[in-house]
Amino acid sequence: MNRLNTALGAKVYDYIRDPATGVGTDEIKVAFIYKPDKVTPAGAALSDPGTVYNRQPVAQTFVLNANGETFTPVINHLKSKSGTGTGADADQGDGQGAFNFTRVQQAQALLGFVNQLKTTTGDSDVLVLGDLNAYGEEDPIDVLRNGGLVDELGKFVKDPYSFVFSGQSGRLDHALTTSSLSRQITGATEWHINADEPRSLDYNQEFNPPALFQPNPYRSSDHDPVVIGANLTSTVTVITGGNRNDTLTGTSGRDNMNGEGGNDTLRGGNGSDSLNGDIGNDILLGQVSNDILKGDNGDDLLDGGQGQDKLYGDDGRDRFVLAIGAGADIVQDFTDKIDLIALSGGLTFGQLTIEKSAKNTLIKVTATSELLATLNGVNANTITVSDFVAI
C-alpha cells in the first residue's frame, strides 16, 4: 500500500482493516483496497466465520461520496480445483476438478451470508466478487444463480473468460449481484491484461530482460481482473411526523425526515438522509452514510453516526455527539457557552486535541490524529473542557 501511494500520490488508496471475526488461517487471504476520495467505508468489515471456508469471505459496506448511495461488495476465494480430494471431494471426472463438493458447500454458505448482509447492513445492494474456482457453468455458480444472484459477466459478455489453463479459456473470476443492485449495473467485462500473456513473460519469472517490456499493463497475475460499472441511484422517501412526540425510522435508501411539532426521535437508515427536527426538543440519529441533520427550534441532540455528516443545531441549547471511528463531521453552527459537544463510547476530553484551522476548530483524537469534527467559524482558543459532556 505504501509503495502504491508513493507511486500515485499520498492517500490515493487505503485498505480495509481485517474484520473482528477474522479472515481465516490460509496462506491466501482476501482483502479490499479503495479510493477514499470516491467512497467511504460505513462501519467495520464483516466476515462469515463458517468453518466450511478455508478463506473466509469479507464484506464491507461503502458510501459513494458523490451522492451518499451505499453498496456492499463481498470478496471471495473458494477452494482450489487442484489436489487429490477424497470421497465426495475426489475428482468425479465431470470436468469440475477436485473439491467440487466443498465449493458447492461454500457457495451455499456464501448465499446465506449475502442474505444475512442485507439484514445486517439494511441495504439490499450486495456484490459478490472474486476467484470462485468454478467455471461459469459449474455447480457452485449454479447454486448462486439459483439463489437469486445475477451473473453480470454472463449478462454483458458473450464469451467471458478470465483464466487460461493448458490452452483452454474460461472464467474463474465472477461478479454476481442481488436483484436490486443488478438494476443499477451499467456494464461488466474482464480486463485482459494477464491471462493471455505467456507464462514465460510473467512478472515473477527469471526470464525478464527489460527489452521485452513496455510501460503499460502487463501480466502481473494468472487471472484477469473483472471490471464492473454501476450508476447507484435511489428515490427519496419523505417521512413526516405530526404535532405529537413521534418516533420516525428511515428506510435503507435516501430519506427526507421531518419531525414537525413535539419532541421527536428521528432515526435515519443506511442511505444519505436529511433529518429535520423542526419544533421541539428532538433527537436526530443519522445512522449510516453521509447525512444532514438540522435541529431547528428546541434543545436538540444530533448524532450523525457513521459517515461524514453535516450538523446544524439552529436555535436552542444543542448537543453534538462525537465518537471514535464514526467519521469526520462538520458542525455548522456551534455556539460557545450555549451548545455542547457530547462524547460517547467512553471518549474523554483528555483524549482530544483542539486545533485551529483558518477560522475553524478541529477536534482530533490525540493518539491517532483521527479527525472527529470541524467546528465551522469557531475560534479554537475559546474551546475548553466546559464545552464537552459525556453521554
mmCIF file of C-alpha atoms in Angstrom:
data_model
loop_
_atom_site.group_PDB
_atom_site.id
_atom_site.type_symbol
_atom_site.label_atom_id
_atom_site.label_comp_id
_atom_site.label_asym_id
_atom_site.label_seq_id
_atom_site.Cartn_x
_atom_site.Cartn_y
_atom_site.Cartn_z
ATOM 1 C CA MET A 1 0.000 0.000 0.000
ATOM 2 C CA ASN A 2 2.799 2.425 0.860
ATOM 3 C CA ARG A 3 4.553 1.767 -2.457
ATOM 4 C CA LEU A 4 1.295 2.218 -4.356
ATOM 5 C CA ASN A 5 0.658 5.581 -2.724
ATOM 6 C CA THR A 6 4.285 6.593 -3.219
ATOM 7 C CA ALA A 7 3.881 5.995 -6.953
ATOM 8 C CA LEU A 8 0.452 7.616 -7.342
ATOM 9 C CA GLY A 9 0.329 10.239 -4.593
ATOM 10 C CA ALA A 10 -0.278 10.299 -0.871
ATOM 11 C CA LYS A 11 -3.545 8.748 0.311
ATOM 12 C CA VAL A 12 -4.787 7.857 -3.184
ATOM 13 C CA TYR A 13 -5.567 4.356 -1.892
ATOM 14 C CA ASP A 14 -6.365 2.907 1.507
ATOM 15 C CA TYR A 15 -7.193 -0.605 2.672
ATOM 16 C CA ILE A 16 -9.942 -2.120 4.781
ATOM 17 C CA ARG A 17 -8.790 -3.448 8.136
ATOM 18 C CA ASP A 18 -9.496 -7.103 8.890
ATOM 19 C CA PRO A 19 -12.901 -7.788 10.455
ATOM 20 C CA ALA A 20 -13.156 -8.730 14.120
ATOM 21 C CA THR A 21 -14.445 -12.159 13.090
ATOM 22 C CA GLY A 22 -11.171 -12.869 11.270
ATOM 23 C CA VAL A 23 -10.263 -13.898 7.728
ATOM 24 C CA GLY A 24 -9.170 -17.493 8.272
ATOM 25 C CA THR A 25 -5.699 -19.015 8.597
ATOM 26 C CA ASP A 26 -4.999 -19.952 4.971
ATOM 27 C CA GLU A 27 -1.844 -18.583 3.340
ATOM 28 C CA ILE A 28 -4.140 -16.801 0.865
ATOM 29 C CA LYS A 29 -6.479 -14.175 2.292
ATOM 30 C CA VAL A 30 -8.916 -11.783 0.668
ATOM 31 C CA ALA A 31 -8.831 -8.023 1.167
ATOM 32 C CA PHE A 32 -10.100 -4.662 -0.123
ATOM 33 C CA ILE A 33 -8.276 -1.564 -1.281
ATOM 34 C CA TYR A 34 -10.268 1.547 -2.186
ATOM 35 C CA LYS A 35 -10.013 5.236 -3.099
ATOM 36 C CA PRO A 36 -11.057 7.434 -0.135
ATOM 37 C CA ASP A 37 -11.953 10.325 -2.448
ATOM 38 C CA LYS A 38 -14.554 8.111 -4.160
ATOM 39 C CA VAL A 39 -16.065 6.034 -1.356
ATOM 40 C CA THR A 40 -16.166 5.993 2.440
ATOM 41 C CA PRO A 41 -16.412 2.780 4.495
ATOM 42 C CA ALA A 42 -19.626 2.566 6.508
ATOM 43 C CA GLY A 43 -18.866 0.678 9.685
ATOM 44 C CA ALA A 44 -16.344 -2.117 10.074
ATOM 45 C CA ALA A 45 -15.778 -5.024 7.704
ATOM 46 C CA LEU A 46 -17.647 -8.276 8.277
ATOM 47 C CA SER A 47 -16.720 -11.873 7.540
ATOM 48 C CA ASP A 48 -18.580 -15.158 7.632
ATOM 49 C CA PRO A 49 -16.867 -17.268 10.322
ATOM 50 C CA GLY A 50 -18.313 -20.515 8.989
ATOM 51 C CA THR A 51 -15.945 -23.495 9.173
ATOM 52 C CA VAL A 52 -16.741 -24.616 5.617
ATOM 53 C CA TYR A 53 -14.399 -21.938 4.240
ATOM 54 C CA ASN A 54 -10.638 -22.170 4.060
ATOM 55 C CA ARG A 55 -10.618 -18.429 3.229
ATOM 56 C CA GLN A 56 -13.478 -16.534 4.820
ATOM 57 C CA PRO A 57 -15.396 -14.100 2.575
ATOM 58 C CA VAL A 58 -15.057 -10.473 3.672
ATOM 59 C CA ALA A 59 -17.748 -7.813 3.177
ATOM 60 C CA GLN A 60 -17.555 -4.044 3.512
ATOM 61 C CA THR A 61 -20.347 -1.516 3.043
ATOM 62 C CA PHE A 62 -19.218 1.626 1.214
ATOM 63 C CA VAL A 63 -20.863 5.023 0.845
ATOM 64 C CA LEU A 64 -20.475 6.710 -2.536
ATOM 65 C CA ASN A 65 -19.120 10.176 -1.748
ATOM 66 C CA ALA A 66 -20.815 11.767 -4.756
ATOM 67 C CA ASN A 67 -24.392 11.083 -3.682
ATOM 68 C CA GLY A 68 -24.413 9.084 -0.442
ATOM 69 C CA GLU A 69 -25.615 5.828 -2.008
ATOM 70 C CA THR A 70 -24.414 2.597 -0.391
ATOM 71 C CA PHE A 71 -23.464 -0.873 -1.606
ATOM 72 C CA THR A 72 -21.749 -3.896 -0.070
ATOM 73 C CA PRO A 73 -19.155 -5.893 -2.031
ATOM 74 C CA VAL A 74 -18.139 -9.342 -0.752
ATOM 75 C CA ILE A 75 -14.704 -10.615 -1.780
ATOM 76 C CA ASN A 76 -14.097 -14.380 -2.009
ATOM 77 C CA HIS A 77 -11.588 -17.086 -2.876
ATOM 78 C CA LEU A 78 -13.185 -20.538 -2.832
ATOM 79 C CA LYS A 79 -11.386 -23.877 -2.578
ATOM 80 C CA SER A 80 -8.958 -24.690 -5.406
ATOM 81 C CA LYS A 81 -9.588 -27.383 -8.030
ATOM 82 C CA SER A 82 -6.088 -28.805 -7.690
ATOM 83 C CA GLY A 83 -5.002 -31.570 -5.346
ATOM 84 C CA THR A 84 -6.305 -35.044 -4.599
ATOM 85 C CA GLY A 85 -9.603 -34.824 -2.800
ATOM 86 C CA THR A 86 -11.158 -37.879 -1.201
ATOM 87 C CA GLY A 87 -14.717 -39.167 -1.036
ATOM 88 C CA ALA A 88 -17.199 -36.654 -2.410
ATOM 89 C CA ASP A 89 -14.314 -34.225 -2.965
ATOM 90 C CA ALA A 90 -12.435 -36.554 -5.312
ATOM 91 C CA ASP A 91 -12.322 -35.569 -8.972
ATOM 92 C CA GLN A 92 -15.580 -37.020 -10.361
ATOM 93 C CA GLY A 93 -14.369 -36.878 -13.958
ATOM 94 C CA ASP A 94 -17.062 -34.356 -14.906
ATOM 95 C CA GLY A 95 -14.642 -31.534 -15.700
ATOM 96 C CA GLN A 96 -15.117 -29.717 -12.404
ATOM 97 C CA GLY A 97 -11.883 -30.939 -10.818
ATOM 98 C CA ALA A 98 -11.297 -31.902 -7.211
ATOM 99 C CA PHE A 99 -13.096 -30.435 -4.180
ATOM 100 C CA ASN A 100 -16.239 -29.510 -6.106
ATOM 101 C CA PHE A 101 -18.366 -30.810 -3.207
ATOM 102 C CA THR A 102 -16.633 -28.381 -0.834
ATOM 103 C CA ARG A 103 -17.033 -25.499 -3.287
ATOM 104 C CA VAL A 104 -20.767 -26.202 -3.509
ATOM 105 C CA GLN A 105 -20.999 -26.087 0.285
ATOM 106 C CA GLN A 106 -19.030 -22.837 0.302
ATOM 107 C CA ALA A 107 -21.340 -21.346 -2.331
ATOM 108 C CA GLN A 108 -24.385 -22.311 -0.245
ATOM 109 C CA ALA A 109 -22.847 -20.700 2.843
ATOM 110 C CA LEU A 110 -21.906 -17.619 0.808
ATOM 111 C CA LEU A 111 -25.500 -17.255 -0.371
ATOM 112 C CA GLY A 112 -26.632 -17.341 3.247
ATOM 113 C CA PHE A 113 -24.017 -14.714 4.143
ATOM 114 C CA VAL A 114 -25.304 -12.436 1.366
ATOM 115 C CA ASN A 115 -28.862 -12.702 2.668
ATOM 116 C CA GLN A 116 -27.611 -12.022 6.189
ATOM 117 C CA LEU A 117 -25.748 -8.918 4.982
ATOM 118 C CA LYS A 118 -28.930 -7.453 3.515
ATOM 119 C CA THR A 119 -30.416 -7.545 7.005
ATOM 120 C CA THR A 120 -27.272 -6.559 8.912
ATOM 121 C CA THR A 121 -26.479 -3.536 6.735
ATOM 122 C CA GLY A 122 -30.071 -2.600 5.918
ATOM 123 C CA ASP A 123 -29.039 -2.366 2.255
ATOM 124 C CA SER A 124 -30.089 -4.884 -0.390
ATOM 125 C CA ASP A 125 -27.331 -3.869 -2.858
ATOM 126 C CA VAL A 126 -24.728 -6.651 -2.492
ATOM 127 C CA LEU A 127 -21.980 -7.555 -4.992
ATOM 128 C CA VAL A 128 -20.225 -10.955 -4.849
ATOM 129 C CA LEU A 129 -16.708 -10.810 -6.302
ATOM 130 C CA GLY A 130 -13.605 -12.937 -6.507
ATOM 131 C CA ASP A 131 -11.988 -16.161 -7.607
ATOM 132 C CA LEU A 132 -14.689 -18.765 -7.010
ATOM 133 C CA ASN A 133 -12.506 -21.501 -8.562
ATOM 134 C CA ALA A 134 -15.529 -22.647 -10.547
ATOM 135 C CA TYR A 135 -16.190 -22.019 -14.218
ATOM 136 C CA GLY A 136 -19.364 -20.282 -15.321
ATOM 137 C CA GLU A 137 -21.500 -23.403 -15.810
ATOM 138 C CA GLU A 138 -20.297 -25.409 -12.828
ATOM 139 C CA ASP A 139 -22.297 -26.403 -9.755
ATOM 140 C CA PRO A 140 -21.159 -23.644 -7.326
ATOM 141 C CA ILE A 141 -22.147 -20.904 -9.768
ATOM 142 C CA ASP A 142 -25.498 -22.607 -10.339
ATOM 143 C CA VAL A 143 -26.071 -22.502 -6.565
ATOM 144 C CA LEU A 144 -25.561 -18.737 -6.526
ATOM 145 C CA ARG A 145 -27.671 -18.092 -9.639
ATOM 146 C CA ASN A 146 -30.467 -20.355 -8.437
ATOM 147 C CA GLY A 147 -30.349 -18.488 -5.134
ATOM 148 C CA GLY A 148 -31.316 -15.250 -6.865
ATOM 149 C CA LEU A 149 -27.957 -13.657 -7.690
ATOM 150 C CA VAL A 150 -27.456 -12.204 -11.168
ATOM 151 C CA ASP A 151 -24.380 -13.246 -13.182
ATOM 152 C CA GLU A 152 -23.243 -9.873 -14.523
ATOM 153 C CA LEU A 153 -20.439 -11.177 -16.760
ATOM 154 C CA GLY A 154 -22.823 -13.689 -18.276
ATOM 155 C CA LYS A 155 -25.272 -10.865 -18.893
ATOM 156 C CA PHE A 156 -22.880 -8.396 -20.528
ATOM 157 C CA VAL A 157 -20.160 -10.546 -22.180
ATOM 158 C CA LYS A 158 -20.833 -13.108 -24.916
ATOM 159 C CA ASP A 159 -17.930 -15.460 -24.132
ATOM 160 C CA PRO A 160 -16.355 -14.302 -20.880
ATOM 161 C CA TYR A 161 -13.009 -15.679 -19.736
ATOM 162 C CA SER A 162 -10.504 -14.642 -17.094
ATOM 163 C CA PHE A 163 -8.143 -17.624 -16.993
ATOM 164 C CA VAL A 164 -6.206 -19.771 -19.469
ATOM 165 C CA PHE A 165 -5.120 -23.279 -18.474
ATOM 166 C CA SER A 166 -3.416 -25.710 -20.871
ATOM 167 C CA GLY A 167 -4.597 -23.616 -23.797
ATOM 168 C CA GLN A 168 -8.249 -23.595 -22.712
ATOM 169 C CA SER A 169 -10.029 -20.414 -21.633
ATOM 170 C CA GLY A 170 -12.741 -19.982 -19.025
ATOM 171 C CA ARG A 171 -13.769 -17.758 -16.146
ATOM 172 C CA LEU A 172 -12.972 -18.500 -12.551
ATOM 173 C CA ASP A 173 -13.478 -14.875 -11.535
ATOM 174 C CA HIS A 174 -17.041 -13.676 -11.154
ATOM 175 C CA ALA A 175 -19.305 -10.747 -10.350
ATOM 176 C CA LEU A 176 -22.790 -11.634 -9.123
ATOM 177 C CA THR A 177 -25.279 -9.153 -7.722
ATOM 178 C CA THR A 178 -28.527 -9.056 -5.820
ATOM 179 C CA SER A 179 -31.504 -8.100 -7.970
ATOM 180 C CA SER A 180 -31.736 -4.564 -6.569
ATOM 181 C CA LEU A 181 -28.102 -3.852 -7.427
ATOM 182 C CA SER A 182 -28.310 -5.573 -10.814
ATOM 183 C CA ARG A 183 -30.791 -2.937 -11.980
ATOM 184 C CA GLN A 184 -28.075 -0.329 -11.365
ATOM 185 C CA ILE A 185 -25.211 -2.150 -13.131
ATOM 186 C CA THR A 186 -24.241 -0.420 -16.384
ATOM 187 C CA GLY A 187 -21.656 -2.898 -17.636
ATOM 188 C CA ALA A 188 -19.297 -5.758 -16.796
ATOM 189 C CA THR A 189 -16.200 -7.116 -18.503
ATOM 190 C CA GLU A 190 -12.770 -8.644 -17.915
ATOM 191 C CA TRP A 191 -9.634 -6.568 -18.403
ATOM 192 C CA HIS A 192 -7.479 -8.940 -20.461
ATOM 193 C CA ILE A 193 -4.012 -7.964 -19.271
ATOM 194 C CA ASN A 194 -2.926 -11.232 -17.642
ATOM 195 C CA ALA A 195 -4.443 -14.498 -18.809
ATOM 196 C CA ASP A 196 -3.488 -14.173 -22.496
ATOM 197 C CA GLU A 197 0.193 -13.446 -21.808
ATOM 198 C CA PRO A 198 2.575 -16.436 -21.926
ATOM 199 C CA ARG A 199 3.969 -17.581 -18.579
ATOM 200 C CA SER A 200 7.480 -17.051 -19.915
ATOM 201 C CA LEU A 201 6.826 -13.308 -19.734
ATOM 202 C CA ASP A 202 5.269 -13.409 -16.279
ATOM 203 C CA TYR A 203 6.396 -10.722 -13.854
ATOM 204 C CA ASN A 204 7.857 -13.283 -11.449
ATOM 205 C CA GLN A 205 9.785 -15.425 -13.944
ATOM 206 C CA GLU A 206 13.544 -15.317 -14.230
ATOM 207 C CA PHE A 207 13.483 -14.546 -17.959
ATOM 208 C CA ASN A 208 12.568 -10.873 -17.857
ATOM 209 C CA PRO A 209 15.052 -8.718 -19.783
ATOM 210 C CA PRO A 210 13.950 -5.043 -19.896
ATOM 211 C CA ALA A 211 13.811 -5.044 -23.707
ATOM 212 C CA LEU A 212 10.704 -7.271 -23.606
ATOM 213 C CA PHE A 213 8.598 -4.840 -21.618
ATOM 214 C CA GLN A 214 6.796 -1.556 -22.182
ATOM 215 C CA PRO A 215 5.428 0.913 -19.569
ATOM 216 C CA ASN A 216 1.840 -0.353 -19.807
ATOM 217 C CA PRO A 217 -0.274 -3.071 -18.133
ATOM 218 C CA TYR A 218 1.375 -6.491 -18.236
ATOM 219 C CA ARG A 219 0.966 -9.978 -16.782
ATOM 220 C CA SER A 220 1.023 -9.373 -13.034
ATOM 221 C CA SER A 221 -1.172 -12.404 -12.239
ATOM 222 C CA ASP A 222 -2.520 -15.509 -13.955
ATOM 223 C CA HIS A 223 -6.107 -14.172 -13.664
ATOM 224 C CA ASP A 224 -7.671 -11.203 -15.440
ATOM 225 C CA PRO A 225 -9.337 -8.563 -13.250
ATOM 226 C CA VAL A 226 -13.093 -8.074 -13.513
ATOM 227 C CA VAL A 227 -14.398 -4.539 -14.112
ATOM 228 C CA ILE A 228 -17.935 -3.528 -13.086
ATOM 229 C CA GLY A 229 -19.768 -0.300 -13.938
ATOM 230 C CA ALA A 230 -22.653 0.966 -11.824
ATOM 231 C CA ASN A 231 -24.886 4.004 -11.546
ATOM 232 C CA LEU A 232 -26.047 3.944 -7.937
ATOM 233 C CA THR A 233 -29.280 5.860 -7.536
ATOM 234 C CA SER A 234 -32.400 5.693 -5.430
ATOM 235 C CA THR A 235 -35.581 7.609 -4.875
ATOM 236 C CA VAL A 236 -36.032 9.831 -1.843
ATOM 237 C CA THR A 237 -38.605 8.699 0.716
ATOM 238 C CA VAL A 238 -40.371 11.513 2.586
ATOM 239 C CA ILE A 239 -41.316 10.683 6.186
ATOM 240 C CA THR A 240 -43.210 13.299 8.199
ATOM 241 C CA GLY A 241 -44.408 13.313 11.799
ATOM 242 C CA GLY A 242 -47.187 15.321 13.397
ATOM 243 C CA ASN A 243 -47.600 17.594 16.388
ATOM 244 C CA ARG A 244 -47.075 14.833 18.951
ATOM 245 C CA ASN A 245 -43.900 13.150 20.201
ATOM 246 C CA ASP A 246 -43.091 10.973 17.198
ATOM 247 C CA THR A 247 -40.516 8.257 16.545
ATOM 248 C CA LEU A 248 -39.667 8.115 12.839
ATOM 249 C CA THR A 249 -37.477 5.422 11.267
ATOM 250 C CA GLY A 250 -35.876 5.761 7.848
ATOM 251 C CA THR A 251 -35.561 3.224 5.054
ATOM 252 C CA SER A 252 -32.443 1.603 3.593
ATOM 253 C CA GLY A 253 -32.448 4.272 0.861
ATOM 254 C CA ARG A 254 -32.396 8.053 0.928
ATOM 255 C CA ASP A 255 -34.865 9.681 3.310
ATOM 256 C CA ASN A 256 -36.150 13.189 3.943
ATOM 257 C CA MET A 257 -37.476 13.104 7.513
ATOM 258 C CA ASN A 258 -39.384 15.910 9.226
ATOM 259 C CA GLY A 259 -40.412 15.738 12.863
ATOM 260 C CA GLU A 260 -42.800 18.711 12.800
ATOM 261 C CA GLY A 261 -44.133 19.607 16.303
ATOM 262 C CA GLY A 262 -43.404 17.690 19.509
ATOM 263 C CA ASN A 263 -40.285 16.133 20.994
ATOM 264 C CA ASP A 264 -39.388 13.698 18.241
ATOM 265 C CA THR A 265 -36.827 10.949 17.647
ATOM 266 C CA LEU A 266 -35.688 10.585 14.039
ATOM 267 C CA ARG A 267 -33.579 7.581 13.035
ATOM 268 C CA GLY A 268 -32.131 7.625 9.537
ATOM 269 C CA GLY A 269 -31.442 4.437 7.610
ATOM 270 C CA ASN A 270 -28.429 3.374 5.545
ATOM 271 C CA GLY A 271 -28.884 5.969 2.822
ATOM 272 C CA SER A 272 -27.788 9.577 2.658
ATOM 273 C CA ASP A 273 -30.577 11.145 4.717
ATOM 274 C CA SER A 274 -31.840 14.592 5.649
ATOM 275 C CA LEU A 275 -33.261 14.808 9.187
ATOM 276 C CA ASN A 276 -35.150 17.920 10.275
ATOM 277 C CA GLY A 277 -36.322 18.101 13.874
ATOM 278 C CA ASP A 278 -38.486 21.203 13.468
ATOM 279 C CA ILE A 279 -40.214 22.444 16.653
ATOM 280 C CA GLY A 280 -39.454 20.726 19.980
ATOM 281 C CA ASN A 281 -36.550 19.082 21.782
ATOM 282 C CA ASP A 282 -35.599 16.434 19.255
ATOM 283 C CA ILE A 283 -33.168 13.523 18.961
ATOM 284 C CA LEU A 284 -31.681 13.134 15.473
ATOM 285 C CA LEU A 285 -29.750 9.935 14.704
ATOM 286 C CA GLY A 286 -28.221 9.795 11.243
ATOM 287 C CA GLN A 287 -27.045 6.151 11.483
ATOM 288 C CA VAL A 288 -25.048 5.096 8.359
ATOM 289 C CA SER A 289 -23.995 7.309 5.391
ATOM 290 C CA ASN A 290 -23.301 10.995 4.878
ATOM 291 C CA ASP A 291 -26.308 12.701 6.445
ATOM 292 C CA ILE A 292 -27.575 16.237 7.047
ATOM 293 C CA LEU A 293 -29.099 16.848 10.486
ATOM 294 C CA LYS A 294 -30.962 20.057 11.368
ATOM 295 C CA GLY A 295 -32.308 20.547 14.869
ATOM 296 C CA ASP A 296 -34.327 23.725 14.236
ATOM 297 C CA ASN A 297 -36.100 25.144 17.327
ATOM 298 C CA GLY A 298 -35.540 23.490 20.706
ATOM 299 C CA ASP A 299 -32.749 21.829 22.659
ATOM 300 C CA ASP A 300 -31.738 19.023 20.329
ATOM 301 C CA LEU A 301 -29.302 16.099 20.312
ATOM 302 C CA LEU A 302 -27.630 15.463 16.945
ATOM 303 C CA ASP A 303 -25.710 12.227 16.316
ATOM 304 C CA GLY A 304 -24.627 11.738 12.715
ATOM 305 C CA GLY A 305 -23.498 8.134 13.236
ATOM 306 C CA GLN A 306 -21.221 6.608 10.603
ATOM 307 C CA GLY A 307 -20.141 8.823 7.722
ATOM 308 C CA GLN A 308 -19.189 12.412 7.090
ATOM 309 C CA ASP A 309 -22.218 14.305 8.351
ATOM 310 C CA LYS A 310 -23.261 17.959 8.424
ATOM 311 C CA LEU A 311 -24.868 19.050 11.685
ATOM 312 C CA TYR A 312 -26.948 22.195 12.214
ATOM 313 C CA GLY A 313 -28.230 22.787 15.728
ATOM 314 C CA ASP A 314 -30.077 26.012 14.874
ATOM 315 C CA ASP A 315 -31.891 27.660 17.822
ATOM 316 C CA GLY A 316 -31.679 26.268 21.350
ATOM 317 C CA ARG A 317 -29.060 24.567 23.504
ATOM 318 C CA ASP A 318 -27.924 21.691 21.335
ATOM 319 C CA ARG A 319 -25.616 18.716 21.847
ATOM 320 C CA PHE A 320 -23.474 17.342 19.015
ATOM 321 C CA VAL A 321 -22.379 13.720 19.501
ATOM 322 C CA LEU A 322 -18.855 12.580 18.559
ATOM 323 C CA ALA A 323 -17.355 9.084 18.706
ATOM 324 C CA ILE A 324 -14.159 7.398 17.589
ATOM 325 C CA GLY A 325 -14.481 5.643 14.232
ATOM 326 C CA ALA A 326 -17.754 7.307 13.269
ATOM 327 C CA GLY A 327 -16.379 9.652 10.608
ATOM 328 C CA ALA A 328 -15.432 13.318 10.487
ATOM 329 C CA ASP A 329 -18.492 15.526 10.958
ATOM 330 C CA ILE A 330 -18.924 19.220 10.204
ATOM 331 C CA VAL A 331 -20.746 21.215 12.878
ATOM 332 C CA GLN A 332 -22.025 24.267 11.060
ATOM 333 C CA ASP A 333 -23.258 26.481 13.909
ATOM 334 C CA PHE A 334 -21.680 25.570 17.252
ATOM 335 C CA THR A 335 -22.223 28.392 19.753
ATOM 336 C CA ASP A 336 -19.712 28.500 22.592
ATOM 337 C CA LYS A 337 -21.191 28.606 26.132
ATOM 338 C CA ILE A 338 -24.584 27.517 24.770
ATOM 339 C CA ASP A 339 -24.102 24.302 22.779
ATOM 340 C CA LEU A 340 -22.143 21.245 23.936
ATOM 341 C CA ILE A 341 -20.013 18.543 22.332
ATOM 342 C CA ALA A 342 -21.276 15.176 23.639
ATOM 343 C CA LEU A 343 -18.596 12.457 23.802
ATOM 344 C CA SER A 344 -19.824 8.859 23.519
ATOM 345 C CA GLY A 345 -18.300 5.403 23.780
ATOM 346 C CA GLY A 346 -16.124 6.298 26.770
ATOM 347 C CA LEU A 347 -14.316 9.082 24.909
ATOM 348 C CA THR A 348 -12.996 11.830 27.210
ATOM 349 C CA PHE A 349 -11.775 15.385 26.761
ATOM 350 C CA GLY A 350 -8.316 14.285 27.887
ATOM 351 C CA GLN A 351 -8.013 12.117 24.771
ATOM 352 C CA LEU A 352 -8.596 15.044 22.424
ATOM 353 C CA THR A 353 -6.535 17.689 20.681
ATOM 354 C CA ILE A 354 -8.137 21.029 19.796
ATOM 355 C CA GLU A 355 -6.548 22.671 16.752
ATOM 356 C CA LYS A 356 -7.025 25.878 14.810
ATOM 357 C CA SER A 357 -7.562 25.623 11.046
ATOM 358 C CA ALA A 358 -8.082 29.029 9.423
ATOM 359 C CA LYS A 359 -11.299 30.310 11.041
ATOM 360 C CA ASN A 360 -12.401 26.853 12.131
ATOM 361 C CA THR A 361 -11.697 24.454 15.006
ATOM 362 C CA LEU A 362 -10.628 20.840 14.542
ATOM 363 C CA ILE A 363 -11.317 18.180 17.178
ATOM 364 C CA LYS A 364 -8.959 15.202 16.886
ATOM 365 C CA VAL A 365 -8.043 12.079 18.823
ATOM 366 C CA THR A 366 -4.553 12.779 20.127
ATOM 367 C CA ALA A 367 -3.260 9.201 19.963
ATOM 368 C CA THR A 368 -4.267 8.567 16.340
ATOM 369 C CA SER A 369 -4.821 12.058 14.839
ATOM 370 C CA GLU A 370 -8.287 10.886 13.769
ATOM 371 C CA LEU A 371 -10.432 13.903 12.885
ATOM 372 C CA LEU A 372 -13.762 13.724 14.694
ATOM 373 C CA ALA A 373 -15.276 17.085 13.803
ATOM 374 C CA THR A 374 -14.766 20.524 12.341
ATOM 375 C CA LEU A 375 -16.497 23.407 14.121
ATOM 376 C CA ASN A 376 -17.034 25.955 11.375
ATOM 377 C CA GLY A 377 -16.420 29.584 12.264
ATOM 378 C CA VAL A 378 -15.347 28.796 15.839
ATOM 379 C CA ASN A 379 -12.179 30.193 17.428
ATOM 380 C CA ALA A 380 -10.143 27.279 18.786
ATOM 381 C CA ASN A 381 -8.938 29.385 21.721
ATOM 382 C CA THR A 382 -12.488 29.532 23.114
ATOM 383 C CA ILE A 383 -12.961 25.745 23.256
ATOM 384 C CA THR A 384 -12.320 24.280 26.720
ATOM 385 C CA VAL A 385 -13.332 21.268 28.778
ATOM 386 C CA SER A 386 -16.519 23.109 29.772
ATOM 387 C CA ASP A 387 -17.774 22.751 26.181
ATOM 388 C CA PHE A 388 -17.843 18.944 26.483
ATOM 389 C CA VAL A 389 -20.119 16.457 28.205
ATOM 390 C CA ALA A 390 -20.098 12.640 28.351
ATOM 391 C CA ILE A 391 -23.166 10.662 27.289
#
